[in-house]
mmCIF file of C-alpha atoms in Angstrom:
data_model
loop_
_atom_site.group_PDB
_atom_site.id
_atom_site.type_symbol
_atom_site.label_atom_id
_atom_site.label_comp_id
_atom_site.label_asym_id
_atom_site.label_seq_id
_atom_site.Cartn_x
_atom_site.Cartn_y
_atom_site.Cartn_z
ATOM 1 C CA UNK A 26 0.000 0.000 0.000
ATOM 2 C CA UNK A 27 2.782 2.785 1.064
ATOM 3 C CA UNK A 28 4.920 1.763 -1.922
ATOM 4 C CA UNK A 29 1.384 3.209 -4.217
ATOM 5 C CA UNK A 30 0.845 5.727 -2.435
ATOM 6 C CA UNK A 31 4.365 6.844 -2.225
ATOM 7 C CA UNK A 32 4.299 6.910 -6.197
ATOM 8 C CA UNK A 33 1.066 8.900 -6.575
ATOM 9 C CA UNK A 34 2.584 11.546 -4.048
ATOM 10 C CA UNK A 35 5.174 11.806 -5.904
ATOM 11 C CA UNK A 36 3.500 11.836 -9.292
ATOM 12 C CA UNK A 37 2.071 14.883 -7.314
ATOM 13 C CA UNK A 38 5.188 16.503 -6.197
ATOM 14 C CA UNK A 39 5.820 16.396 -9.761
ATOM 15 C CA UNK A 40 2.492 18.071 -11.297
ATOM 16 C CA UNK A 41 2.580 20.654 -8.236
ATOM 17 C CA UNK A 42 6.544 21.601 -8.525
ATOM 18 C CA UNK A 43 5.457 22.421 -12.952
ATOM 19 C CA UNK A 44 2.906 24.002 -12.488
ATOM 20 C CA UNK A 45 3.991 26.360 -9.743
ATOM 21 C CA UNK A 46 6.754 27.581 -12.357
ATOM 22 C CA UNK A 47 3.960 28.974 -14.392
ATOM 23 C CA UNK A 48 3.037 31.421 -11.908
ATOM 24 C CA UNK A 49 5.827 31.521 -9.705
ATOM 25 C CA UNK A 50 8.918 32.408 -11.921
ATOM 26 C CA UNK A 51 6.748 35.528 -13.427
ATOM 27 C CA UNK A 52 6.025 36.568 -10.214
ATOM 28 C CA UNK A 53 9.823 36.776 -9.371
ATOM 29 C CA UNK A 54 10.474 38.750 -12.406
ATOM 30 C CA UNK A 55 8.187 41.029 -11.618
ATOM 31 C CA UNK A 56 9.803 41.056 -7.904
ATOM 32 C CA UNK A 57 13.106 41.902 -9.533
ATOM 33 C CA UNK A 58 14.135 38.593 -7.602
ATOM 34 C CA UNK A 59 17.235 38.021 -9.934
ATOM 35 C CA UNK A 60 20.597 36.161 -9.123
ATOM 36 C CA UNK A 61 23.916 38.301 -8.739
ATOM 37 C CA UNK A 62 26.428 36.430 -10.132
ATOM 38 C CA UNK A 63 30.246 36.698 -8.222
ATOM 39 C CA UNK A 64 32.885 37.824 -10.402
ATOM 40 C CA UNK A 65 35.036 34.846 -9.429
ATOM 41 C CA UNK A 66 32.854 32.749 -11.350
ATOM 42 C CA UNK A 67 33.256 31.819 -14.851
ATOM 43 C CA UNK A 68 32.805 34.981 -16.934
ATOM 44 C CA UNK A 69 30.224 33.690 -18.814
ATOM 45 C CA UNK A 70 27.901 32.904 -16.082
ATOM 46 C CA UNK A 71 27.638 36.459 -15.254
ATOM 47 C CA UNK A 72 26.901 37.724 -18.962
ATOM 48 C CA UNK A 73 24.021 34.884 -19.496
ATOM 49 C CA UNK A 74 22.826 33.790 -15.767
ATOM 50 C CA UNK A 75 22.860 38.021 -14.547
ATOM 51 C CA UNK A 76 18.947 38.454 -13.478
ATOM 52 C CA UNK A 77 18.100 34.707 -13.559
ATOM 53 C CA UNK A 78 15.436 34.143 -11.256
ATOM 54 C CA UNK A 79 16.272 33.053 -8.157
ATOM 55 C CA UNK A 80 14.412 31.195 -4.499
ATOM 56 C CA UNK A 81 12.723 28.610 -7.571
ATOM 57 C CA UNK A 82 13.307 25.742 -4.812
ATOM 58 C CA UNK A 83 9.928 27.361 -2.825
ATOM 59 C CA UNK A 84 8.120 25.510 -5.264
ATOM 60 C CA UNK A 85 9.345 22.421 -4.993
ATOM 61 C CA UNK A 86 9.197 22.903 -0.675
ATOM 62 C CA UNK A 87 5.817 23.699 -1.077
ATOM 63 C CA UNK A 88 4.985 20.527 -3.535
ATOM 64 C CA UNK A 89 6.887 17.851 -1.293
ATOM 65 C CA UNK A 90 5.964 18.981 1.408
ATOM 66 C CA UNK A 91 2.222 18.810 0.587
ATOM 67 C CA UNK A 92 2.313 15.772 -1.035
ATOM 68 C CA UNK A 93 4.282 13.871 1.483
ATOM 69 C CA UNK A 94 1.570 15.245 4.358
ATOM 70 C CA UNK A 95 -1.244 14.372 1.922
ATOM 71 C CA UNK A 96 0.432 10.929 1.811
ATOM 72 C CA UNK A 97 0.900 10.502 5.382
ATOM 73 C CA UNK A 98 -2.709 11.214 5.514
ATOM 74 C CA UNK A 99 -3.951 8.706 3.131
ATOM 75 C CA UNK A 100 -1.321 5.538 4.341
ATOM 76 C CA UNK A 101 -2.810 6.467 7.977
ATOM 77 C CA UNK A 102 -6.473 6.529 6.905
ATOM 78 C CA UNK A 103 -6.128 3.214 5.229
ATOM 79 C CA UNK A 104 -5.399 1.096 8.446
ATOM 80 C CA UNK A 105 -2.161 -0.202 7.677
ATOM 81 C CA UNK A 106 -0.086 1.949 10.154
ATOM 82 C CA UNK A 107 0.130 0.919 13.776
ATOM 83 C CA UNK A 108 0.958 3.767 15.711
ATOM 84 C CA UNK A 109 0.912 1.595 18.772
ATOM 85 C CA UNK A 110 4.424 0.595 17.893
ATOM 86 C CA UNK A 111 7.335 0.617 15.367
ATOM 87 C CA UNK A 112 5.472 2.389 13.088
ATOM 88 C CA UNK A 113 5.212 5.575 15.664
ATOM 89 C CA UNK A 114 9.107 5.371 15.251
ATOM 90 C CA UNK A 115 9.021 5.524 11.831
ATOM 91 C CA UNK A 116 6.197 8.756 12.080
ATOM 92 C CA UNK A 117 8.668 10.552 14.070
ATOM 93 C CA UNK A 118 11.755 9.866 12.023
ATOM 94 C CA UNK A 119 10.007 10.888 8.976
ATOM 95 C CA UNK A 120 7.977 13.985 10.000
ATOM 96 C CA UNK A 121 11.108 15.318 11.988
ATOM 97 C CA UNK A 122 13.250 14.999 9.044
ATOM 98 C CA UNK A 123 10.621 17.137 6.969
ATOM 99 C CA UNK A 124 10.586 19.461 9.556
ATOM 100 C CA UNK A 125 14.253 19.903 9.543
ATOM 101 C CA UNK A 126 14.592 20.174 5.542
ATOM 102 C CA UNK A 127 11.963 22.919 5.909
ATOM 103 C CA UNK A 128 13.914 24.718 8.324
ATOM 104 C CA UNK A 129 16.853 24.512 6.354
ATOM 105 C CA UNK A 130 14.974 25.753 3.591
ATOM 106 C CA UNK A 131 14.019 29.076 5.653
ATOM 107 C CA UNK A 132 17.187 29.440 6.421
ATOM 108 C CA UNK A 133 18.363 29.264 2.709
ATOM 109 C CA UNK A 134 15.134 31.657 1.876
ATOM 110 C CA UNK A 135 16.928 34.152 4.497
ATOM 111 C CA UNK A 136 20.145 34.160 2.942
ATOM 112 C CA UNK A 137 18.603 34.442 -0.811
ATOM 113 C CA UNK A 138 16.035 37.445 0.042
ATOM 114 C CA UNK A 139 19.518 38.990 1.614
ATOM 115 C CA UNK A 140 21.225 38.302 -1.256
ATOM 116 C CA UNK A 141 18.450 39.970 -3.889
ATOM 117 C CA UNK A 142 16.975 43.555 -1.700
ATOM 118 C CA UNK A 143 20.960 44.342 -1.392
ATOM 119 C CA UNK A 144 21.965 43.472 -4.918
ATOM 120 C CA UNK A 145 24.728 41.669 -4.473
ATOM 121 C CA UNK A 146 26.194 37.634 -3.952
ATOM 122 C CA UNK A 147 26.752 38.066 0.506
ATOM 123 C CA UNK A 148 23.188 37.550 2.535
ATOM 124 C CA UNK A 149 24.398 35.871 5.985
ATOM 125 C CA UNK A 150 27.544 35.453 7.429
ATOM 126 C CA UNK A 151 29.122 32.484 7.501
ATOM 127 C CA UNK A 152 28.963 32.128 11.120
ATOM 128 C CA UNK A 153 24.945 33.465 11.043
ATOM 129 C CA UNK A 154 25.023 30.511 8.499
ATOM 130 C CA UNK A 155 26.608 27.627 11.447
ATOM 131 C CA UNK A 156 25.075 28.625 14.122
ATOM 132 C CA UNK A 157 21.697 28.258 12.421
ATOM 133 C CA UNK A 158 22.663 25.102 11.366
ATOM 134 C CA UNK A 159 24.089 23.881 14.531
ATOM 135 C CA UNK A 160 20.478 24.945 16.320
ATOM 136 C CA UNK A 161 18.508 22.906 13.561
ATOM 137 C CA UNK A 162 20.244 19.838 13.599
ATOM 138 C CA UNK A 163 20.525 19.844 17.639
ATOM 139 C CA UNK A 164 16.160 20.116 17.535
ATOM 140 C CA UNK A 165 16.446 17.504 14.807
ATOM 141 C CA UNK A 166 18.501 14.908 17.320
ATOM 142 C CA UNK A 167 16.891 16.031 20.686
ATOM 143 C CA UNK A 168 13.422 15.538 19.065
ATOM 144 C CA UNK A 169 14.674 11.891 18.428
ATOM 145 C CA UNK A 170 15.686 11.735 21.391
ATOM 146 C CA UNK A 171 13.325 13.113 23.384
ATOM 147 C CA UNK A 172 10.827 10.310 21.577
ATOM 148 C CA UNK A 173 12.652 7.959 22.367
ATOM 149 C CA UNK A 174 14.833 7.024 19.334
ATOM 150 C CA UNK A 175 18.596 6.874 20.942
ATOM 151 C CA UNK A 176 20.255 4.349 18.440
ATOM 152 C CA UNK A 177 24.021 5.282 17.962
ATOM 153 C CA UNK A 178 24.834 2.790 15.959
ATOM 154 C CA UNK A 179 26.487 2.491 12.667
ATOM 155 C CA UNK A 180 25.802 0.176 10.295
ATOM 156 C CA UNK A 181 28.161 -1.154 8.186
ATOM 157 C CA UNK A 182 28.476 -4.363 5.418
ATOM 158 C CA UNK A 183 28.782 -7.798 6.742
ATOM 159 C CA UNK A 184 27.322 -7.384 9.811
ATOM 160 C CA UNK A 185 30.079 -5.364 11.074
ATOM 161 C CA UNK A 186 28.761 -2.495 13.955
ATOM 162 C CA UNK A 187 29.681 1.121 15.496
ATOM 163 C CA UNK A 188 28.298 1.717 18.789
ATOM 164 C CA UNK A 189 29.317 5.306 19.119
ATOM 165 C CA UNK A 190 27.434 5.937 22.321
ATOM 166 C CA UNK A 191 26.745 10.040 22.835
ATOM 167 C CA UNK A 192 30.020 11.019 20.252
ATOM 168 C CA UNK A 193 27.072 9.600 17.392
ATOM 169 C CA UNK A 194 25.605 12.914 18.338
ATOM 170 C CA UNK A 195 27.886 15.839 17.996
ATOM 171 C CA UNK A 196 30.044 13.013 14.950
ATOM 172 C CA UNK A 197 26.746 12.689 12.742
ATOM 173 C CA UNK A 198 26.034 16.559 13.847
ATOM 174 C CA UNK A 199 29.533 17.230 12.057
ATOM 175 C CA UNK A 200 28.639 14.927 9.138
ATOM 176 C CA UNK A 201 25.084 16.652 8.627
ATOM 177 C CA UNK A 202 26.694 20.134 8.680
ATOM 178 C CA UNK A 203 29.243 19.285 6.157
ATOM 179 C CA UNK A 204 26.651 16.921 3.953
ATOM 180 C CA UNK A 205 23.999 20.059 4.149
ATOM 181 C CA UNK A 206 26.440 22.450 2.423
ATOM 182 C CA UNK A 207 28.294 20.100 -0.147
ATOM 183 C CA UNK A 208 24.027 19.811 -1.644
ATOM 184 C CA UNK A 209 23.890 22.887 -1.814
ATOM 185 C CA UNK A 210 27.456 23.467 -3.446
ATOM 186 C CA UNK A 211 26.554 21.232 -5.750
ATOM 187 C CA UNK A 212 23.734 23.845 -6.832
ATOM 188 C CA UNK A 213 26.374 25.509 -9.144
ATOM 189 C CA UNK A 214 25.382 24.769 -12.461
ATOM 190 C CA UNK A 215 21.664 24.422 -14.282
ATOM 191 C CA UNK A 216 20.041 21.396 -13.951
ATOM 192 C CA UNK A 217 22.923 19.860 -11.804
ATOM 193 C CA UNK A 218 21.814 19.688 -8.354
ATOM 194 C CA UNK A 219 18.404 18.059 -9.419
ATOM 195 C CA UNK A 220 19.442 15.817 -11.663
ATOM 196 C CA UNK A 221 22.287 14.422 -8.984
ATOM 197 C CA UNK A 222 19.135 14.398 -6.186
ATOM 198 C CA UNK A 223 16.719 12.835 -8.483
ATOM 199 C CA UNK A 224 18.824 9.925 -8.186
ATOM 200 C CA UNK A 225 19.959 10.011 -4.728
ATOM 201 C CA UNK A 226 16.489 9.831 -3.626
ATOM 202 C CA UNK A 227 15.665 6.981 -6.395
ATOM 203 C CA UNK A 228 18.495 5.305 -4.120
ATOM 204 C CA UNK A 229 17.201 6.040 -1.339
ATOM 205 C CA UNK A 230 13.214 4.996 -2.012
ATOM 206 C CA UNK A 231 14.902 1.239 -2.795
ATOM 207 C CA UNK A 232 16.798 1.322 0.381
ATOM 208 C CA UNK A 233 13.968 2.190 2.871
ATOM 209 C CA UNK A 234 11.855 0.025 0.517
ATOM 210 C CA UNK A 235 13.777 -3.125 1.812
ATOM 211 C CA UNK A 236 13.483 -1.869 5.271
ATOM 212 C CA UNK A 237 9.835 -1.214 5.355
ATOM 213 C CA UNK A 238 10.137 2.492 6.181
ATOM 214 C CA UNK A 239 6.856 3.941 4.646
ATOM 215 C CA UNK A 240 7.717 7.571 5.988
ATOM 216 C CA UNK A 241 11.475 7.190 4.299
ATOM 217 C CA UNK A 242 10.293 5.974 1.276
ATOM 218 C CA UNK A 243 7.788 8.652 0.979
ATOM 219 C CA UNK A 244 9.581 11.521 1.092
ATOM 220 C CA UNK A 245 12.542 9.972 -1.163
ATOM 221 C CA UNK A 246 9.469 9.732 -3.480
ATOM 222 C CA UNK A 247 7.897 13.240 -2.684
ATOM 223 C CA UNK A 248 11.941 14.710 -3.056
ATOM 224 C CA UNK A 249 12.152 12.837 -6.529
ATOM 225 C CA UNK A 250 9.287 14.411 -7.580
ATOM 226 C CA UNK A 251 9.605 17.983 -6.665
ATOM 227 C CA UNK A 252 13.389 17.639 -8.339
ATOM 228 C CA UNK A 253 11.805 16.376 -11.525
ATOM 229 C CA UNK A 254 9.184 19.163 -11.661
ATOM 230 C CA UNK A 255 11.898 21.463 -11.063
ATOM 231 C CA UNK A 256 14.247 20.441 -13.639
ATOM 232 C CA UNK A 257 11.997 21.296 -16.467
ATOM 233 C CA UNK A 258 12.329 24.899 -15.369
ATOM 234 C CA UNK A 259 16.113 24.492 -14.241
ATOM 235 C CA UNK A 260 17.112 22.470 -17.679
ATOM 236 C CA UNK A 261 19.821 24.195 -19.321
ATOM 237 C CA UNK A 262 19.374 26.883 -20.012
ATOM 238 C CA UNK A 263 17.781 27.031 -16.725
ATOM 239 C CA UNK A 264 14.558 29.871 -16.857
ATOM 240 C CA UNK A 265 14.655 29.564 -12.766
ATOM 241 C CA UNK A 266 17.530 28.707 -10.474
ATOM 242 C CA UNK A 267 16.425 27.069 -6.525
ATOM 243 C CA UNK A 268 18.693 29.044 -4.495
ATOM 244 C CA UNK A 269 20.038 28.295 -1.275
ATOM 245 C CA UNK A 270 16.433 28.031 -0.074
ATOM 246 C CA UNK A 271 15.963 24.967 -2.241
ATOM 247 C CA UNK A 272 19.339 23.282 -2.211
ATOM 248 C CA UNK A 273 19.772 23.990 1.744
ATOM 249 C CA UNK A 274 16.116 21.850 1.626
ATOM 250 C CA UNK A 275 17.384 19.295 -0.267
ATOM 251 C CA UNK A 276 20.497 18.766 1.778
ATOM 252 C CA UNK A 277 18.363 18.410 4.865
ATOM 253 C CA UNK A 278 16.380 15.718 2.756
ATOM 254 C CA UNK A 279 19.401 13.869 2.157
ATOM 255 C CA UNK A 280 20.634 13.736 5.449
ATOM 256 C CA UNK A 281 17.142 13.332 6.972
ATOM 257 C CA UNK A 282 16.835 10.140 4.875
ATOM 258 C CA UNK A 283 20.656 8.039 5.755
ATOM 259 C CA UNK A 284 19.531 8.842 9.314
ATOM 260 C CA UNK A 285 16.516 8.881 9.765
ATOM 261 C CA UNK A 286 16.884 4.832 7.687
ATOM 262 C CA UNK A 287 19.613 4.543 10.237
ATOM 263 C CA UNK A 288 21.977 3.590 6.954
ATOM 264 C CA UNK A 289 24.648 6.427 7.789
ATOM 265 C CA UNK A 290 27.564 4.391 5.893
ATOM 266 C CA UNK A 291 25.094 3.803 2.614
ATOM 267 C CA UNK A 292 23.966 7.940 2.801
ATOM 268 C CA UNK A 293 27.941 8.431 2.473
ATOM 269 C CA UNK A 294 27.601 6.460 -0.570
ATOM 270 C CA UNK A 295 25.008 6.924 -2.139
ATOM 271 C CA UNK A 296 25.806 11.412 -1.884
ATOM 272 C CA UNK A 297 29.663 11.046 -3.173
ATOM 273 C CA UNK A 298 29.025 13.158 -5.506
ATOM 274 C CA UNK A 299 28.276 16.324 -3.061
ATOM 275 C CA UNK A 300 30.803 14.843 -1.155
ATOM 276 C CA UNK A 301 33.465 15.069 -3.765
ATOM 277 C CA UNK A 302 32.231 18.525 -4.949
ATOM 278 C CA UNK A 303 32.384 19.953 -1.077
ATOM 279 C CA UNK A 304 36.025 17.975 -0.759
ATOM 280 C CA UNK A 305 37.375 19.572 -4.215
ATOM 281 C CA UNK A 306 37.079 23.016 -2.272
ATOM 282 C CA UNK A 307 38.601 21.987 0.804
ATOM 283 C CA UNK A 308 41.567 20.327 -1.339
ATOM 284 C CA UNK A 309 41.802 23.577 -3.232
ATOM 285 C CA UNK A 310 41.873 25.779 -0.373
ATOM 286 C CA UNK A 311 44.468 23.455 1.562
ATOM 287 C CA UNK A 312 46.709 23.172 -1.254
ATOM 288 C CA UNK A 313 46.517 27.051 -2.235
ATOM 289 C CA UNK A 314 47.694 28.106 1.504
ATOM 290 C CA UNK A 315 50.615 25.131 1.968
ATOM 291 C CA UNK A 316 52.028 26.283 -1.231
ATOM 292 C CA UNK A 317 51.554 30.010 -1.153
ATOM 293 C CA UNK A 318 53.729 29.343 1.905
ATOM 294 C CA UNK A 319 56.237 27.008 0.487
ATOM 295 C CA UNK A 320 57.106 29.685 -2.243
ATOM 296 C CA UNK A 321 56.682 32.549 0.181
ATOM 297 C CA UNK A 322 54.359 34.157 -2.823
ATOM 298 C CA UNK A 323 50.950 36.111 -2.812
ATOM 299 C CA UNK A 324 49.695 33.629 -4.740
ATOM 300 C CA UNK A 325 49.563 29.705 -3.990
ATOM 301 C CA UNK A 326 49.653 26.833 -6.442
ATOM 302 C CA UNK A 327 45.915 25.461 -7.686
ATOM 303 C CA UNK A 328 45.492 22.216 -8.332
ATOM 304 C CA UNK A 329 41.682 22.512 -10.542
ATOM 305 C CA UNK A 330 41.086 25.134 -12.342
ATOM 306 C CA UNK A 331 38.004 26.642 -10.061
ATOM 307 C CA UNK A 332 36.022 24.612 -7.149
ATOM 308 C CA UNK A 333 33.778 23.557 -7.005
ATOM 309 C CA UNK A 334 34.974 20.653 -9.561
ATOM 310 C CA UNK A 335 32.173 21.266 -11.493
ATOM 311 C CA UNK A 336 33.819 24.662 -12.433
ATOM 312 C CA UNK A 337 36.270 22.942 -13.319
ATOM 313 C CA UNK A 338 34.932 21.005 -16.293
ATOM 314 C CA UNK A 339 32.700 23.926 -17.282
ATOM 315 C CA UNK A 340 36.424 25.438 -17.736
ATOM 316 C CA UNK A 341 37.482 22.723 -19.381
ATOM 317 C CA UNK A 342 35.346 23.424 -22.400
ATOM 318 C CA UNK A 343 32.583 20.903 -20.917
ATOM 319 C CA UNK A 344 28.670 21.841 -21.750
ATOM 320 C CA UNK A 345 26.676 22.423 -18.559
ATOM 321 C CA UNK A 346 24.918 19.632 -20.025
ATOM 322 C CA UNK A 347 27.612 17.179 -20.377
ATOM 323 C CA UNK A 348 28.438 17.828 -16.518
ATOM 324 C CA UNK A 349 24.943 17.285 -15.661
ATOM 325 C CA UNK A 350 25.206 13.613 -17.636
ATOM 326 C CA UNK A 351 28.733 12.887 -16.406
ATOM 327 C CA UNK A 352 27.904 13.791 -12.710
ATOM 328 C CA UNK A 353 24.464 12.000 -12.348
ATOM 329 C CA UNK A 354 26.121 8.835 -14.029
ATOM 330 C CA UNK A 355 28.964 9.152 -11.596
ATOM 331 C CA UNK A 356 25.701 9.264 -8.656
ATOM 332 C CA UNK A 357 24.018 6.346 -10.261
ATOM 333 C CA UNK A 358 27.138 4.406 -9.696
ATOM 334 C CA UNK A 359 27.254 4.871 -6.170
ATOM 335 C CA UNK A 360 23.522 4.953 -5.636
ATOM 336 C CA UNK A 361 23.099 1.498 -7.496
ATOM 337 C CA UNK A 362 26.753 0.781 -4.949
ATOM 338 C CA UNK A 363 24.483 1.409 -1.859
ATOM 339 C CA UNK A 364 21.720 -0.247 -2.795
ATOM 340 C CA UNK A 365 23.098 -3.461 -3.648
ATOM 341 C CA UNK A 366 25.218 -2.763 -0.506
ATOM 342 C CA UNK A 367 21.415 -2.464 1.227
ATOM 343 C CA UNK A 368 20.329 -5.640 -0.167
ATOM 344 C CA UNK A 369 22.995 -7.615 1.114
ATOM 345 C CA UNK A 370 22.482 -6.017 4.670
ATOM 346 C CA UNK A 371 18.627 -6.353 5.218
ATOM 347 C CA UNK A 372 17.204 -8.852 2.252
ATOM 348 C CA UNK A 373 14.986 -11.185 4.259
#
């Protein structure tokens, strides 16, 4: 029953997330609600992207998170949930991660509306930025806490276990944080950050599948949907772009789904490729300092050519399209890695 009703929310997610373009990207022209492109960029992002549209991802919130409510709704009406028991778990895991994509979202929505009424690429400060953060996922964890879901341990192939006692906390706190921004770095180019998330979540609806997590596999659904929708606006060349208030949603999606499936080790796989993107500007940044220190010069060594990597290819004469296919592959590999990795672990 939740598998059906999991694909008709998300057919809805879909339908809701298009349509809302039709109103909703007019309305932020007339708003003046453009992206400022940073001179750092590629050059040519700021002669064609200029003005683009920006806070797009409010349509795709407002879609999931309907239809995954809706769909809560409809699997509870029809008698098969047992809130009596596991299945209250599973109410709480899901509807808390919701809750903290949402507020992720908000705080994305802050730093976009910043970012257009002063014109320019800087809404909140980088430590504004942690701090809010660090408050969201500490409700996320004490709500799970507090409701009595205290598991601290990771999973791993072959049986093999973590008990990481009270460090899970403040290590998977650390792991969110990072996992959070590296979604929404990956929101660089049109189309990317959709397409890559589309299949994360196509991962992820197998994986909680197996485990018989209806809430899970409802919002991977819901999330798949709303990205779809999306991406017919966001297509290169993209007519709408989500903003940090849509990729700061989808991160919190992503990480509400590897923990909230308790799968922490598969999540890692199955989102390598905003891993990789977040690591390419850490490695860039580390290597630029050692060196500029080495050679005593104002300006340190590079090893791409601009982070994150997918700059790098776009400077590398690659189409924005070509990234997109190169990239999701790359995610396919790893999601198909974590699901056969998922089979193995919980097949009955």
């Amino acid at each position: 029953m939740y598998i059906w009703t999991s694909v008709f929310a998300a057919i809805a997610a879909f339908v809701l997330t298009w349509l809302a373009g039709f109103w909703f990207i007019p309305l932020l022209h007339k708003l003046k609600y453009g992206q400022t492109i940073l001179d750092i960029g590629p050059k040519w992002h700021k002669a064609k992207k200029e003005g683009t549209p920006t806070m797009g991802g409010i349509t795709f919130i407002f879609a999931v998170f309907v239809s995954f409510i809706v769909g809560m709704v409809v699997f509870s009406a029809s008698g098969n949930a047992d809130y009596s028991g596991t299945d209250k778990a599973e109410f709480i895991r899901a509807m808390s991660g919701m809750v903290m994509a949402v507020l992720f979202g908000f705080m994305g929505f802050l730093d976009d509306f910043i970012k257009v009424k002063k014109k320019h690429n800087e809404g909140l400060t980088p430590i504004q930025k942690i701090i809010f953060q660090v408050m969201i996922i500490a409700a996320y964890f004490a709500t799970l806490y507090v409701s009595g879901l205290r598991r601290t341990v990771i999973l791993f192939p072959g049986g093999l276990q973590w008990d990481l006692g009270l460090f899970y906390y403040p290590l998977m706190g650390i792991g969110i944080l990072y996992l959070v921004n590296a979604v929404n770095l990956t929101d660089g180019i049109d189309g990317l950050c959709s397409s890559v998330t589309i299949i994360y979540m196509a991962a992820f609806a197998v994986i909680s599948g197996l485990l018989g997590m209806f809430g899970q596999t409802l919002l991977a659904f819901c999330a798949a949907g709303g990205c779809a929708g999306f991406l017919l606006w966001n297509f290169p060349p993209a007519k709408v772009f989500m903003g940090d208030t849509g990729s700061m949603f989808l991160g919190g999606v992503v990480c509400a789904l590897g923990v909230g499936c308790g799968v922490e080790f598969l999540m890692v796989l199955a989102a390598m490729v905003y891993i990789l993107e977040a690591l390419s500007v850490v490695i860039q940044s580390t290597v630029f300092k050692i060196t500029k220190r080495i050679y005593h010069t104002k300006e340190g060594k590079r090893l791409f050519k601009m982070t994150p990597i997918h700059h790098h290819f776009e400077l590398s004469k690659w189409s924005e399209l070509k990234i997109d296919t190169v990239f999701s592959t790359v995610a396919a590999l790893f999601g198909a890695l974590a699901v056969v990795l998922a089979y193995g672990m919980f097949a009955k």
